[in-house]
PDB file of N, CA and C in Angstrom:
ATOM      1  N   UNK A   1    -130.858-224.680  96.383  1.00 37.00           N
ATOM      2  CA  UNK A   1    -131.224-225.434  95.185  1.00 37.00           C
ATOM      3  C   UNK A   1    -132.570-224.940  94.669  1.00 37.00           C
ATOM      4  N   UNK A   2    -132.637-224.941  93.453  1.00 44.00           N
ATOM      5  CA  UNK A   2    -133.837-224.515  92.706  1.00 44.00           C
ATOM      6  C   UNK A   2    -135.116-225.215  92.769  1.00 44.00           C
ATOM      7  N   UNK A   3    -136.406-225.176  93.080  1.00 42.00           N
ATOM      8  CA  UNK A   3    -137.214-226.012  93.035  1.00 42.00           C
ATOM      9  C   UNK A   3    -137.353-226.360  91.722  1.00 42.00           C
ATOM     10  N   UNK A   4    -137.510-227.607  91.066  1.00 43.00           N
ATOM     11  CA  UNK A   4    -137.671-228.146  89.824  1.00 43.00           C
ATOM     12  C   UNK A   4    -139.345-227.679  89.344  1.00 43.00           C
ATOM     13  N   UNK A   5    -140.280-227.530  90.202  1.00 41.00           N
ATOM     14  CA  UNK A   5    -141.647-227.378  90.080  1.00 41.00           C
ATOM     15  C   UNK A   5    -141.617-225.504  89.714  1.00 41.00           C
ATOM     16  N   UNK A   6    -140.382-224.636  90.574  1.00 49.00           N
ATOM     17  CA  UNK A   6    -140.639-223.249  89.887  1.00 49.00           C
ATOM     18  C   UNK A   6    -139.947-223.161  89.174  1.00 49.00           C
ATOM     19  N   UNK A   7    -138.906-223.780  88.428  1.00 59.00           N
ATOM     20  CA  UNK A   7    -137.865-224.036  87.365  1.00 59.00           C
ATOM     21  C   UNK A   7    -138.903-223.600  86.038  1.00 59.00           C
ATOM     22  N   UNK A   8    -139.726-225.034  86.237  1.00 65.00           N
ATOM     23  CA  UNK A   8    -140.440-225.373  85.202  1.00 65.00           C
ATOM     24  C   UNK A   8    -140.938-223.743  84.800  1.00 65.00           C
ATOM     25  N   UNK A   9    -141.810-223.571  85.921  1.00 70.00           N
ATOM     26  CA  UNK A   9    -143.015-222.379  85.733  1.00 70.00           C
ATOM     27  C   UNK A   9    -142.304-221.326  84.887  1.00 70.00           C
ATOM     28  N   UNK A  10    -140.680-221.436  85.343  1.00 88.00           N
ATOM     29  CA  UNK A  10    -140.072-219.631  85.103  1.00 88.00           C
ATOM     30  C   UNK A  10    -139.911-219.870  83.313  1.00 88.00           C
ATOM     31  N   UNK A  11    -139.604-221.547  83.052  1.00 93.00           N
ATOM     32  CA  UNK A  11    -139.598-221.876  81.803  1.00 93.00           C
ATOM     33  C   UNK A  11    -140.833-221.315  81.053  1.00 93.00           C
ATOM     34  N   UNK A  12    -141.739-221.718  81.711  1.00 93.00           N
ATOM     35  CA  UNK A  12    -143.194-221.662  80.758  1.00 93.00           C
ATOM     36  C   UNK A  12    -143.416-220.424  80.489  1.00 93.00           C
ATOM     37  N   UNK A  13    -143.046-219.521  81.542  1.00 92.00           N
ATOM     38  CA  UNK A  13    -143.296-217.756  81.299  1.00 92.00           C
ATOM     39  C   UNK A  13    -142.539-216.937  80.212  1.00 92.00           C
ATOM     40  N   UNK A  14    -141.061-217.262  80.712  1.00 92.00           N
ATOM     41  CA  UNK A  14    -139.786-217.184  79.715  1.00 92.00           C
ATOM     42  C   UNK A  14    -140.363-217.572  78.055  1.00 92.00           C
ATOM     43  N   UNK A  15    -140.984-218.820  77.730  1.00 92.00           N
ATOM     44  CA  UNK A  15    -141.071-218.943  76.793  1.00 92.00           C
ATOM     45  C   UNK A  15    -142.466-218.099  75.950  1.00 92.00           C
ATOM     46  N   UNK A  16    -143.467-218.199  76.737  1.00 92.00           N
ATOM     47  CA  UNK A  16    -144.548-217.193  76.717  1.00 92.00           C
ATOM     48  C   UNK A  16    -144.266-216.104  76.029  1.00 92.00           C
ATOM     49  N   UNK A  17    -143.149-215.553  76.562  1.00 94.00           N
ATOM     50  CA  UNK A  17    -143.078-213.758  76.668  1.00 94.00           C
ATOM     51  C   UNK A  17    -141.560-213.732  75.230  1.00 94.00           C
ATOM     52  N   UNK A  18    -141.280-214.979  74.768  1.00 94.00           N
ATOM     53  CA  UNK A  18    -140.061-215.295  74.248  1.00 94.00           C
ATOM     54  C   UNK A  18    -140.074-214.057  72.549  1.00 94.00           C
ATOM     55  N   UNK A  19    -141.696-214.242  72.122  1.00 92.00           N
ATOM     56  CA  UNK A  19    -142.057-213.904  71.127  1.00 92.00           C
ATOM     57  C   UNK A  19    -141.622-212.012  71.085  1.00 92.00           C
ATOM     58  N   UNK A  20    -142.260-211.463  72.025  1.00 95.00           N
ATOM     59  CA  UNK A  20    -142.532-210.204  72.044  1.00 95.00           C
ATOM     60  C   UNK A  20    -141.176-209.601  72.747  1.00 95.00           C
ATOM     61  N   UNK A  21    -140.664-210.893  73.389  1.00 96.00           N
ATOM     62  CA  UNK A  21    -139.021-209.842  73.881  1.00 96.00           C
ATOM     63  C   UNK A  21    -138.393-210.118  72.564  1.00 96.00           C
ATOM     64  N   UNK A  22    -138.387-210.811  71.647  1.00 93.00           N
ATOM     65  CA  UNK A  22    -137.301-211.187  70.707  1.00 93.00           C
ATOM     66  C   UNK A  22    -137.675-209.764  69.488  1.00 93.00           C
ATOM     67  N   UNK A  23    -138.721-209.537  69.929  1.00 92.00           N
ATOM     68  CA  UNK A  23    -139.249-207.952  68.958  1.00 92.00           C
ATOM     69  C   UNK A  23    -139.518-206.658  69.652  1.00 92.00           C
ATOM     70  N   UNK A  24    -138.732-206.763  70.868  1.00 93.00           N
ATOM     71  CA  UNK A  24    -138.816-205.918  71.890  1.00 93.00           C
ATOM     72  C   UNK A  24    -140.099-205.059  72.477  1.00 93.00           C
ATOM     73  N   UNK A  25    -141.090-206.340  72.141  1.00 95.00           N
ATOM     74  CA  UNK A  25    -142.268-205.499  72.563  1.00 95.00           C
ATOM     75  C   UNK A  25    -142.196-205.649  74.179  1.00 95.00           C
ATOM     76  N   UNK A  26    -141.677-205.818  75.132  1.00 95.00           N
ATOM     77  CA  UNK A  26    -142.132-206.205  76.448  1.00 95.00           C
ATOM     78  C   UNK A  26    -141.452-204.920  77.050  1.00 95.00           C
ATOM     79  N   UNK A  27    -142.259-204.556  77.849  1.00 95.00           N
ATOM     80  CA  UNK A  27    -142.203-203.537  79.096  1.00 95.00           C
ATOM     81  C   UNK A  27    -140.765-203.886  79.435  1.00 95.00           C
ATOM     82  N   UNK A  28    -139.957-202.924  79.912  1.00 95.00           N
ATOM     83  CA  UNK A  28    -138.255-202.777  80.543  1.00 95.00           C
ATOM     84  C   UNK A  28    -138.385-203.974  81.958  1.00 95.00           C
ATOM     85  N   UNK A  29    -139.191-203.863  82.753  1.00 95.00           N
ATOM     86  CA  UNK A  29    -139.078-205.055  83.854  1.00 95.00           C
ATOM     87  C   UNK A  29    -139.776-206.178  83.273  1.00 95.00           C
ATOM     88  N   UNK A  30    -140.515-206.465  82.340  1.00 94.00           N
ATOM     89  CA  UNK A  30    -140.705-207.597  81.949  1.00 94.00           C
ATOM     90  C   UNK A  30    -139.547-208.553  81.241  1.00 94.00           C
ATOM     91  N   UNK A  31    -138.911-207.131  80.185  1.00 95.00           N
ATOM     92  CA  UNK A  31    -137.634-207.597  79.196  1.00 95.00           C
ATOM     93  C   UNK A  31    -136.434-208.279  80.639  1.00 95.00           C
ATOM     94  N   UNK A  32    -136.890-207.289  81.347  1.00 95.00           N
ATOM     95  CA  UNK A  32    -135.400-207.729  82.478  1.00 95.00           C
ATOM     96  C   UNK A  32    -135.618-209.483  83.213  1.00 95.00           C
ATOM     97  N   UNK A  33    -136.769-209.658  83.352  1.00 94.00           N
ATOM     98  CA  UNK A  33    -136.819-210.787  83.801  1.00 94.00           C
ATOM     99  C   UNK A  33    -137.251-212.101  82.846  1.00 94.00           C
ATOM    100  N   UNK A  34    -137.376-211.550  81.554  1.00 95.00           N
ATOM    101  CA  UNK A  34    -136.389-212.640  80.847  1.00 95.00           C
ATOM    102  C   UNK A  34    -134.897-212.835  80.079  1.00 95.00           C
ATOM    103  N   UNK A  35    -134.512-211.397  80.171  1.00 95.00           N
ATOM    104  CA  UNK A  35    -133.022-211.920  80.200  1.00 95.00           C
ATOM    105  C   UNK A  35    -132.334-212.066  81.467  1.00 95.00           C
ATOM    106  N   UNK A  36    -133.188-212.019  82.349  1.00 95.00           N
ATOM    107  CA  UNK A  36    -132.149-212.883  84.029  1.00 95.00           C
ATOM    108  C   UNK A  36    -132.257-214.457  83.577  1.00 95.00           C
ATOM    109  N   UNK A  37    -133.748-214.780  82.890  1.00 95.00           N
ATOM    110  CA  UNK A  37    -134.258-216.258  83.035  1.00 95.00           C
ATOM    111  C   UNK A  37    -132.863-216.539  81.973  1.00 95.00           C
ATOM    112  N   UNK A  38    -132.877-215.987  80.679  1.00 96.00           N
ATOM    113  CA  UNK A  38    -132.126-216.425  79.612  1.00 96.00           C
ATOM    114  C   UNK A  38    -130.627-216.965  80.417  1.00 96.00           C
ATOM    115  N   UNK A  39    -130.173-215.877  80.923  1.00 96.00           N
ATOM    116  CA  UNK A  39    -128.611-215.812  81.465  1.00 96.00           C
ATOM    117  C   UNK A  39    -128.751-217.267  82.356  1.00 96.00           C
ATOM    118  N   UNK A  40    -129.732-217.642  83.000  1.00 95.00           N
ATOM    119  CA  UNK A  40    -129.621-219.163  83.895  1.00 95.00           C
ATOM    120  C   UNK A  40    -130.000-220.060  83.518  1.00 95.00           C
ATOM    121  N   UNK A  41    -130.544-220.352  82.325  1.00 95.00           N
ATOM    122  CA  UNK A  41    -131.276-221.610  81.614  1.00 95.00           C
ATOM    123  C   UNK A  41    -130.755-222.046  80.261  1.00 95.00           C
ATOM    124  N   UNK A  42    -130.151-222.905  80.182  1.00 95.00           N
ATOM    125  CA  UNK A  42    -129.340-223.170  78.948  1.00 95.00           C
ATOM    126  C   UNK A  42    -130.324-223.594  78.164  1.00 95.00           C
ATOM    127  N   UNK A  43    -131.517-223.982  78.373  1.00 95.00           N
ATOM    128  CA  UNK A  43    -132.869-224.728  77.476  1.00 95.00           C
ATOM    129  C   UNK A  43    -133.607-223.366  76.770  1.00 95.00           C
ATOM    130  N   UNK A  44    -133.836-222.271  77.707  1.00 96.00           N
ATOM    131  CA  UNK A  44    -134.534-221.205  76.957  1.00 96.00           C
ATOM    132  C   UNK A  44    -133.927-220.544  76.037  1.00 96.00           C
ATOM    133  N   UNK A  45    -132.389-220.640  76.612  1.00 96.00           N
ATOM    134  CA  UNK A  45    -131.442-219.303  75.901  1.00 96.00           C
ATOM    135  C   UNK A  45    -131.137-220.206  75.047  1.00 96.00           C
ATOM    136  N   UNK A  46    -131.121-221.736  74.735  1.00 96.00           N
ATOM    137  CA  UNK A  46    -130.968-222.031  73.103  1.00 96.00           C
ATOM    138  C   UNK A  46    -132.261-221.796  72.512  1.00 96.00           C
ATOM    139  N   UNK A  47    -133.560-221.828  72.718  1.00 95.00           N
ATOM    140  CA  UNK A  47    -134.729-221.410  72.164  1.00 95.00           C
ATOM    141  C   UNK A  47    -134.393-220.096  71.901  1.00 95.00           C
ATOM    142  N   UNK A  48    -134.049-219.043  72.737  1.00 96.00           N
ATOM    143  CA  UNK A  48    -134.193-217.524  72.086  1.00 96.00           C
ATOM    144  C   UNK A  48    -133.210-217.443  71.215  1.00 96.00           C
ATOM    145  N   UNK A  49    -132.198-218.590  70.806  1.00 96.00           N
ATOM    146  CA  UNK A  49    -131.313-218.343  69.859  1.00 96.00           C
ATOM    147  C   UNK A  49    -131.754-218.494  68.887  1.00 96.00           C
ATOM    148  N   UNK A  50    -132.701-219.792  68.911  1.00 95.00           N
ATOM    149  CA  UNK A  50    -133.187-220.251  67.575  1.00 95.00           C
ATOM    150  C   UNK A  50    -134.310-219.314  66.807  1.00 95.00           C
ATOM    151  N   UNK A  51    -135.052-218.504  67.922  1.00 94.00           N
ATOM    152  CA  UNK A  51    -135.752-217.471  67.259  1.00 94.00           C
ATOM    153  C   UNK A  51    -135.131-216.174  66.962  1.00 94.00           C
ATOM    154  N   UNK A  52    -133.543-216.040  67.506  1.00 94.00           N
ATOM    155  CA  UNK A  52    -132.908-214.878  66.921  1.00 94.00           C
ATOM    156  C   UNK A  52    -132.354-215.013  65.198  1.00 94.00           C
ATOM    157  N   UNK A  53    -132.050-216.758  65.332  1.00 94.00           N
ATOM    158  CA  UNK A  53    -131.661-216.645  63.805  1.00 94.00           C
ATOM    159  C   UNK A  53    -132.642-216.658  62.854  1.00 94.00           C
ATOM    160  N   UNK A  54    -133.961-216.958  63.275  1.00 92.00           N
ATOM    161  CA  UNK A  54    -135.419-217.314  62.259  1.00 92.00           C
ATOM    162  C   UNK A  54    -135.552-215.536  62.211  1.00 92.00           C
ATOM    163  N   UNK A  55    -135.267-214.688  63.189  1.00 88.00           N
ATOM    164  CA  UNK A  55    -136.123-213.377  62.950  1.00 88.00           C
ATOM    165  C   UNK A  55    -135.198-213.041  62.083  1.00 88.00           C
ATOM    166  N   UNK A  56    -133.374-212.851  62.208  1.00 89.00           N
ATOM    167  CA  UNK A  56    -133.118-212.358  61.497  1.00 89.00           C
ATOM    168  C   UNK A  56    -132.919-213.248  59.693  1.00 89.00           C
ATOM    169  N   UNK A  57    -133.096-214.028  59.438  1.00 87.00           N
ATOM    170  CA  UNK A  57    -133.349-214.686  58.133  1.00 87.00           C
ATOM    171  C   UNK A  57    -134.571-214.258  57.997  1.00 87.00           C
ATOM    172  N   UNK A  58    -135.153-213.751  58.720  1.00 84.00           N
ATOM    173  CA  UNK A  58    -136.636-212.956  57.799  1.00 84.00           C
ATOM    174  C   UNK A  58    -136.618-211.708  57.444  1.00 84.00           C
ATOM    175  N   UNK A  59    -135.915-211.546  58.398  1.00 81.00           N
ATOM    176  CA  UNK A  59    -135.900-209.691  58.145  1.00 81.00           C
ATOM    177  C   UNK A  59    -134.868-209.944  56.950  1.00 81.00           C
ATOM    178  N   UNK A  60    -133.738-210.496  56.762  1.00 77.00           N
ATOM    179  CA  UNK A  60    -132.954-210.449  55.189  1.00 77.00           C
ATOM    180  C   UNK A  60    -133.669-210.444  54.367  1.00 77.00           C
ATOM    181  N   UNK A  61    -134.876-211.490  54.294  1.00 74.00           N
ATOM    182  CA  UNK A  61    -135.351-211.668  53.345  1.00 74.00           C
ATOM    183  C   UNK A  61    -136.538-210.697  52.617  1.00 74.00           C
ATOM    184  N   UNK A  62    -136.889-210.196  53.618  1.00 69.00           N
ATOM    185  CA  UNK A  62    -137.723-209.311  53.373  1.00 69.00           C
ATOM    186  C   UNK A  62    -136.973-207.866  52.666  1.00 69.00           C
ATOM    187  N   UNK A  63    -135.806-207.953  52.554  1.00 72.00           N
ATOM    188  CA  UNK A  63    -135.159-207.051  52.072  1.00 72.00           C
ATOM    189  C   UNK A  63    -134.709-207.082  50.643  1.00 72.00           C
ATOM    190  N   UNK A  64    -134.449-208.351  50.318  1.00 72.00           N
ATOM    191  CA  UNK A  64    -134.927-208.582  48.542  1.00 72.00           C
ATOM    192  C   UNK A  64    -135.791-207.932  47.890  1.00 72.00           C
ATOM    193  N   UNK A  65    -135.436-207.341  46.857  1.00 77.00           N
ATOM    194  CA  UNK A  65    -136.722-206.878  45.790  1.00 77.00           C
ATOM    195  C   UNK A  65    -136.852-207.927  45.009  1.00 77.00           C
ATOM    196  N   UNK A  66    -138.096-207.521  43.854  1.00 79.00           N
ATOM    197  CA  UNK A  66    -138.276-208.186  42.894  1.00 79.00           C
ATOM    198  C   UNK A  66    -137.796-207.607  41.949  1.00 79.00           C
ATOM    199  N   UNK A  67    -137.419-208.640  40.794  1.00 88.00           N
ATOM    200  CA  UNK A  67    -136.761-208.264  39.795  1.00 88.00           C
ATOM    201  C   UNK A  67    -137.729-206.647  38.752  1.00 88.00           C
ATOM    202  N   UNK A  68    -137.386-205.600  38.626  1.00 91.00           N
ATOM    203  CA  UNK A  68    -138.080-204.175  38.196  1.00 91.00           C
ATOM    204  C   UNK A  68    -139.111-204.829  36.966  1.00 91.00           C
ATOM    205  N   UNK A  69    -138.734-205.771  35.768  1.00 93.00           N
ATOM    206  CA  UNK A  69    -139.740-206.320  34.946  1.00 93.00           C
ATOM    207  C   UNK A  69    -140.855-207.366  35.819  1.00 93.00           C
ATOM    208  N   UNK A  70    -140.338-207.913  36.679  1.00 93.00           N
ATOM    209  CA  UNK A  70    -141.968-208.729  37.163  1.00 93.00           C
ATOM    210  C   UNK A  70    -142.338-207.599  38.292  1.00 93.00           C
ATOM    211  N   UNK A  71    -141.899-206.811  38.807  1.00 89.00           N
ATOM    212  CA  UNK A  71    -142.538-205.852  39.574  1.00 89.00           C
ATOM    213  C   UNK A  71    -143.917-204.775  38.994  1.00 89.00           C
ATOM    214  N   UNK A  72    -143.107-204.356  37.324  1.00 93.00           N
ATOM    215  CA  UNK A  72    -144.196-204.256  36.388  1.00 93.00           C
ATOM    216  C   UNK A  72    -145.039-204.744  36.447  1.00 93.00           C
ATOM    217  N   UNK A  73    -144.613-205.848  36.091  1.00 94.00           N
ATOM    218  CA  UNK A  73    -145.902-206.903  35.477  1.00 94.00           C
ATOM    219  C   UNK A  73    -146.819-206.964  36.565  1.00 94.00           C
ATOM    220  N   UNK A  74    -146.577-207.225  37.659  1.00 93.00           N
ATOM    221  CA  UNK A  74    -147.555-207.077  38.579  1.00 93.00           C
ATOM    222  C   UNK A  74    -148.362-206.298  39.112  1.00 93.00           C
ATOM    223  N   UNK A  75    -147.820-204.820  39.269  1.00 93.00           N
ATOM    224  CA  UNK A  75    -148.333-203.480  39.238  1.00 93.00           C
ATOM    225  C   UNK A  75    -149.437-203.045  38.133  1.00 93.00           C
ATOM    226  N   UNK A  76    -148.956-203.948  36.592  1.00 94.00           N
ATOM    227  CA  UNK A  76    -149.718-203.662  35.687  1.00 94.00           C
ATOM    228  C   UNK A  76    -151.264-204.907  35.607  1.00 94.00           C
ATOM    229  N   UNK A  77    -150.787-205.540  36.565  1.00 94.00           N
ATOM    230  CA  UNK A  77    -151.882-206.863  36.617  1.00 94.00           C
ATOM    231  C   UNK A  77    -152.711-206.468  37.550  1.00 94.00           C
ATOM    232  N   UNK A  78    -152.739-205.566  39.191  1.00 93.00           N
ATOM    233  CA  UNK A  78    -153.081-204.820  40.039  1.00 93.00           C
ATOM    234  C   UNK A  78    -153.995-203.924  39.444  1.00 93.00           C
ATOM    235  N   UNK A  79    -153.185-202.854  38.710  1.00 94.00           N
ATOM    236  CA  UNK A  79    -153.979-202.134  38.132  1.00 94.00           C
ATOM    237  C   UNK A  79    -155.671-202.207  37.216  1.00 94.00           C
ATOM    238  N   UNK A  80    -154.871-203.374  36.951  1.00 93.00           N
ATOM    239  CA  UNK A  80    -155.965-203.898  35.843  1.00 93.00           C
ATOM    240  C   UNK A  80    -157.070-204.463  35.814  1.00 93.00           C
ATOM    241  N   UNK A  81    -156.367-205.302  37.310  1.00 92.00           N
ATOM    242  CA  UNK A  81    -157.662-206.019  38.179  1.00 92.00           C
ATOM    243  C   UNK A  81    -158.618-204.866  38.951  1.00 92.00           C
ATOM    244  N   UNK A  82    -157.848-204.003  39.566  1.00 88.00           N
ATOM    245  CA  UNK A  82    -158.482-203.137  40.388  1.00 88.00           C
ATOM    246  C   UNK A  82    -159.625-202.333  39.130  1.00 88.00           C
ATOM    247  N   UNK A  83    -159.107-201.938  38.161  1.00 89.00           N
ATOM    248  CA  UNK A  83    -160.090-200.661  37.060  1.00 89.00           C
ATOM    249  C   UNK A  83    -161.099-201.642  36.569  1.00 89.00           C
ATOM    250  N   UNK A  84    -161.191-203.253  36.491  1.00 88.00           N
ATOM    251  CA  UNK A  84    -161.932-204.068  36.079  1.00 88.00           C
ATOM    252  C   UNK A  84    -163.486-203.988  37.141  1.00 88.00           C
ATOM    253  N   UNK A  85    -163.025-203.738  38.821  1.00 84.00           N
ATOM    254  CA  UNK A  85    -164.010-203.470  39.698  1.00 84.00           C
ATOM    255  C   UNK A  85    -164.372-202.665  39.975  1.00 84.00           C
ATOM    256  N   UNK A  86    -163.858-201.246  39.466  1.00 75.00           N
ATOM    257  CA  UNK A  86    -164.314-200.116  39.864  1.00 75.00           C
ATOM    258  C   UNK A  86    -165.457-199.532  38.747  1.00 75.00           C
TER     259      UNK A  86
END
């Protein structure tokens, strides 16, 4: 049986490290020992779900342009501001 006191701990680490595995920044044995934690904890692995669907609804979104006339307009407002300080 699992101790409930290192349960917790593996939780607190798991979630710690939740950020940078979900963007694959973590070292190969770090990544590995939170997807062992994920595969046994039904509490974390719905958390890393919920940050799989937030990353990818960002990354969609970030894939929208702006419409080519307010992209102008803004480029031409940039410009304008910037030659005003120089």
């Amino acid at each position: 049986m699992i101790d409930q006191k290192e349960s917790k701990g593996d939780c607190r680490e798991a979630r710690a490290a939740l950020e940078e595995y979900l963007h694959n920044e973590l070292c190969s044995e770090d990544a590995a020992d939170v997807r062992a934690h994920l595969a046994e904890c039904p509490d974390c692995s719905a958390e890393h779900h919920v940050g799989e669907t937030l990353t990818a609804a960002l990354q969609g979104a970030c894939k929208d342009r702006a419409p080519e006339d307010l992209r102008a307009r803004l480029l031409a407002s940039l410009r304008a501001a910037k030659a005003e300080h120089e």
